[in-house]
PDB file of C-alpha atoms in Angstrom:
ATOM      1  CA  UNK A1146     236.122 135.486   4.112  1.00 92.00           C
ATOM      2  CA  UNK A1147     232.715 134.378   5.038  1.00 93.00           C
ATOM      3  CA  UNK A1148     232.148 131.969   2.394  1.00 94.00           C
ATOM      4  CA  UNK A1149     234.757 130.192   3.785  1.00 96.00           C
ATOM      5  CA  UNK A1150     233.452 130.030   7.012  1.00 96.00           C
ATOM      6  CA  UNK A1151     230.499 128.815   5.679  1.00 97.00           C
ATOM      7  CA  UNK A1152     232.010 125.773   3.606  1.00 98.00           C
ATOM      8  CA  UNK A1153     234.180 124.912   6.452  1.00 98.00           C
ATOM      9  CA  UNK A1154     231.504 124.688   9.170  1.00 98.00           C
ATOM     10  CA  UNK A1155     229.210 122.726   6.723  1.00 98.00           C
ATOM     11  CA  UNK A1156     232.611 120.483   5.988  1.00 98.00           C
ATOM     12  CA  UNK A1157     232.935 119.852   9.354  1.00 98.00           C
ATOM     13  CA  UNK A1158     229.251 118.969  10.624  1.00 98.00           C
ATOM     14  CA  UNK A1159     227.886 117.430   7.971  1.00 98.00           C
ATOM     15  CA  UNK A1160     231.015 115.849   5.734  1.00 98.00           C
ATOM     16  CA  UNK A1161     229.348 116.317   2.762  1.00 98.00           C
ATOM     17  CA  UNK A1162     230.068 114.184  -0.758  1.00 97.00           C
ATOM     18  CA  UNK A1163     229.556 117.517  -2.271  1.00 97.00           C
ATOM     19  CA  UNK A1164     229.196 120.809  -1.564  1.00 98.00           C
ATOM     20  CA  UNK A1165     228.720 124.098  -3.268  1.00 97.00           C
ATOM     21  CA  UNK A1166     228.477 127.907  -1.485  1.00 97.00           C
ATOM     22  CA  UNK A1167     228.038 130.525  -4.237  1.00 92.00           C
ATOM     23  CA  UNK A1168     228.292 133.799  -2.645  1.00 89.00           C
ATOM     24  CA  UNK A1169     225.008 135.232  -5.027  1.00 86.00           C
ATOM     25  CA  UNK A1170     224.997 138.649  -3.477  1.00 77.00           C
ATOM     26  CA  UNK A1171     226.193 140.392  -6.747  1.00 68.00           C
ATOM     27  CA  UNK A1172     222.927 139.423  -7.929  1.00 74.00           C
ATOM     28  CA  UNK A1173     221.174 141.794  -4.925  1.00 71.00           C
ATOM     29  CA  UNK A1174     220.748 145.367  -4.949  1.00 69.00           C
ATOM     30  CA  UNK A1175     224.433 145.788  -2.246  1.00 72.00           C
ATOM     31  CA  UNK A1176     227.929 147.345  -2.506  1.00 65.00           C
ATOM     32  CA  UNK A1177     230.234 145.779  -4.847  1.00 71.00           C
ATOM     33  CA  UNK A1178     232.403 142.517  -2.467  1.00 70.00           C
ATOM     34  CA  UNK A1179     228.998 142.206  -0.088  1.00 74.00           C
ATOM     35  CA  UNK A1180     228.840 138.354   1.370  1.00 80.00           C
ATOM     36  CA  UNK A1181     225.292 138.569   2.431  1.00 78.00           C
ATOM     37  CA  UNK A1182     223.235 136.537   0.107  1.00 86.00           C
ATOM     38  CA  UNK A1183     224.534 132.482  -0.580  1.00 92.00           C
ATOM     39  CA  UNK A1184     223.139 129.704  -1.986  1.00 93.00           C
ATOM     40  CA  UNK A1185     224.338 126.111  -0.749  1.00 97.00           C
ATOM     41  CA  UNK A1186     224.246 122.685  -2.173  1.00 97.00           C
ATOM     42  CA  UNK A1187     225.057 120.206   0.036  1.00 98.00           C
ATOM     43  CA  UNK A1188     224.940 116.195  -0.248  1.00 98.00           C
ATOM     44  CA  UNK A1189     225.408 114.470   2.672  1.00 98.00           C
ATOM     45  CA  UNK A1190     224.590 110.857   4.308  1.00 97.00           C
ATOM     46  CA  UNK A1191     223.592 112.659   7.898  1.00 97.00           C
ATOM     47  CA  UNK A1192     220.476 113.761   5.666  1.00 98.00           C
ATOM     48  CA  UNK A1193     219.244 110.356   5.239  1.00 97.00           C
ATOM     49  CA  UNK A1194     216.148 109.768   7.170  1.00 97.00           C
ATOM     50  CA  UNK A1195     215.418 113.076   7.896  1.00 97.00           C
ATOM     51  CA  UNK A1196     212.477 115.735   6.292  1.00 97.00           C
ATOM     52  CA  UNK A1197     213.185 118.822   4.791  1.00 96.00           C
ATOM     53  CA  UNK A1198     212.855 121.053   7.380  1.00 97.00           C
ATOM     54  CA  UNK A1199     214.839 118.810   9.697  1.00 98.00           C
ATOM     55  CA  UNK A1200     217.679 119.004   7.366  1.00 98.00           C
ATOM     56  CA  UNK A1201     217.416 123.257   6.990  1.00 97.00           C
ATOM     57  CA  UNK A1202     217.133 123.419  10.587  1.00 98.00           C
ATOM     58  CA  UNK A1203     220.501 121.395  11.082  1.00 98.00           C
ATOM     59  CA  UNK A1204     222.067 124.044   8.570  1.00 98.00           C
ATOM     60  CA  UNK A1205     220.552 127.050  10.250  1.00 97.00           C
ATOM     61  CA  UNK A1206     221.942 125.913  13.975  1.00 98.00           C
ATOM     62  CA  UNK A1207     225.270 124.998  11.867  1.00 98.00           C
ATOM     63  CA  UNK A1208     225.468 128.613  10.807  1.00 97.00           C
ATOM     64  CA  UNK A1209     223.672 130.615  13.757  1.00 97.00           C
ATOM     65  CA  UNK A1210     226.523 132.922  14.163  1.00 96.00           C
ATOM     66  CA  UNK A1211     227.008 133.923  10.286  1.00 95.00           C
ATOM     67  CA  UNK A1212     223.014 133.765  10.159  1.00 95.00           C
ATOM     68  CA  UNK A1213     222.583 136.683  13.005  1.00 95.00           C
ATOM     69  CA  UNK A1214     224.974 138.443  12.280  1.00 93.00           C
ATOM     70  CA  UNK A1215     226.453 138.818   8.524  1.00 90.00           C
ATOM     71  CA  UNK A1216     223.869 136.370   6.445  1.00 90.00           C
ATOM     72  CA  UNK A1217     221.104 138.171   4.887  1.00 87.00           C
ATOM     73  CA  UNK A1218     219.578 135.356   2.680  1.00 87.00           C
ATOM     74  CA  UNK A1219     220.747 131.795   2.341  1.00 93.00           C
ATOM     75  CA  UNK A1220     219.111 129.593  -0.443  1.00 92.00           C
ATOM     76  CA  UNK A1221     219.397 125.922   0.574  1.00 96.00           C
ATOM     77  CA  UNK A1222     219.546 122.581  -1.682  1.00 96.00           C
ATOM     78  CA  UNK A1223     220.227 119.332   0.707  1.00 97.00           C
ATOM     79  CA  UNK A1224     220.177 116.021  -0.598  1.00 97.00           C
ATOM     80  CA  UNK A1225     221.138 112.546   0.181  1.00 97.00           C
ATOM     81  CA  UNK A1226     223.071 110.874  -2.136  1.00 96.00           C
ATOM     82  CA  UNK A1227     220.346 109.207  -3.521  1.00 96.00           C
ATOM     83  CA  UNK A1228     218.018 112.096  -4.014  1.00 96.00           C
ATOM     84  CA  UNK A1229     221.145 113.713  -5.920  1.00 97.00           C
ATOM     85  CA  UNK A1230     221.838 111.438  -8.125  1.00 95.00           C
ATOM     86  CA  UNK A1231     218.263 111.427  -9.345  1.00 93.00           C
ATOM     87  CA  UNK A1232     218.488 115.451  -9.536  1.00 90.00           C
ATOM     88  CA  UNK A1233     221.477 114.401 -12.270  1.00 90.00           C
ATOM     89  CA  UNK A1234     223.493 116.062  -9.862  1.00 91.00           C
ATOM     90  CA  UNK A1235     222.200 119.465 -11.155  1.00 88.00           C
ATOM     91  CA  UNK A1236     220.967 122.052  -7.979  1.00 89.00           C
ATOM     92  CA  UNK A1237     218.022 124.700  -9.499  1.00 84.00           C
ATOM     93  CA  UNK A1238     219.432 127.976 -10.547  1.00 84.00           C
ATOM     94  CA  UNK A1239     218.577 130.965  -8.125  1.00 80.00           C
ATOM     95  CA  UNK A1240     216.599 133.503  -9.698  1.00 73.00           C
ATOM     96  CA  UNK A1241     217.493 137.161 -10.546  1.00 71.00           C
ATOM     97  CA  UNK A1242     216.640 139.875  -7.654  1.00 69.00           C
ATOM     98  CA  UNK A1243     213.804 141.635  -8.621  1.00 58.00           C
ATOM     99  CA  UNK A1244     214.654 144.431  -5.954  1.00 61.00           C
ATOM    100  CA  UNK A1245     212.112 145.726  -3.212  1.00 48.00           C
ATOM    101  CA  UNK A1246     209.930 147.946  -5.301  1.00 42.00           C
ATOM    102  CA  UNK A1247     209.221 145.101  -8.012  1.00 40.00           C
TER     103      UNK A1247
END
């Protein structure tokens, strides 16, 4: 199962104090059991120090593989601990799909 992929390879490089993959794609215009659209939240001390972008880009080369080849859409939320426990520990909702012709 590719979420599991997912949470194990983010387990692994970044040994996160949380972590959350919510396989969204039943929220997307796809068959029924699809695994192509996920939405991580991930808290994690190897974010300190480091911008935004630095911390999706260490996700995206984490999941290159899944990314190429089976990931369609990947919503990210990284924190340090810090920065989550001033979100209340509470990641934004993703929104509903509007669909391509909306």
């Amino acid at each position: 199962m590719l979420q599991e992929i997912i949470e194990s390879k983010l387990t692994d490089t970044f040994e996160p104090s949380y972590l959350s993959v919510v396989n969204e794609s039943y929220m997307h215009n796809v068959p029924a059991g699809s695994e192509s659209h996920f939405k991580v939240v991930i808290v994690s001390e190897k974010f300190e120090g480091l911008r935004l972008i630095g911390r999706h880009r260490q996700v995206n080369q984490t999941l290159a593989e899944e990314l190429a080849n089976h990931i369609h859409a990947l919503s990210m939320h990284t924190y340090t601990e810090h920065e989550w426990q001033q979100h209340n520990q509470i990641a934004p909702d993703s929104p509903m799909c509007m669909g391509g012709d909306k």
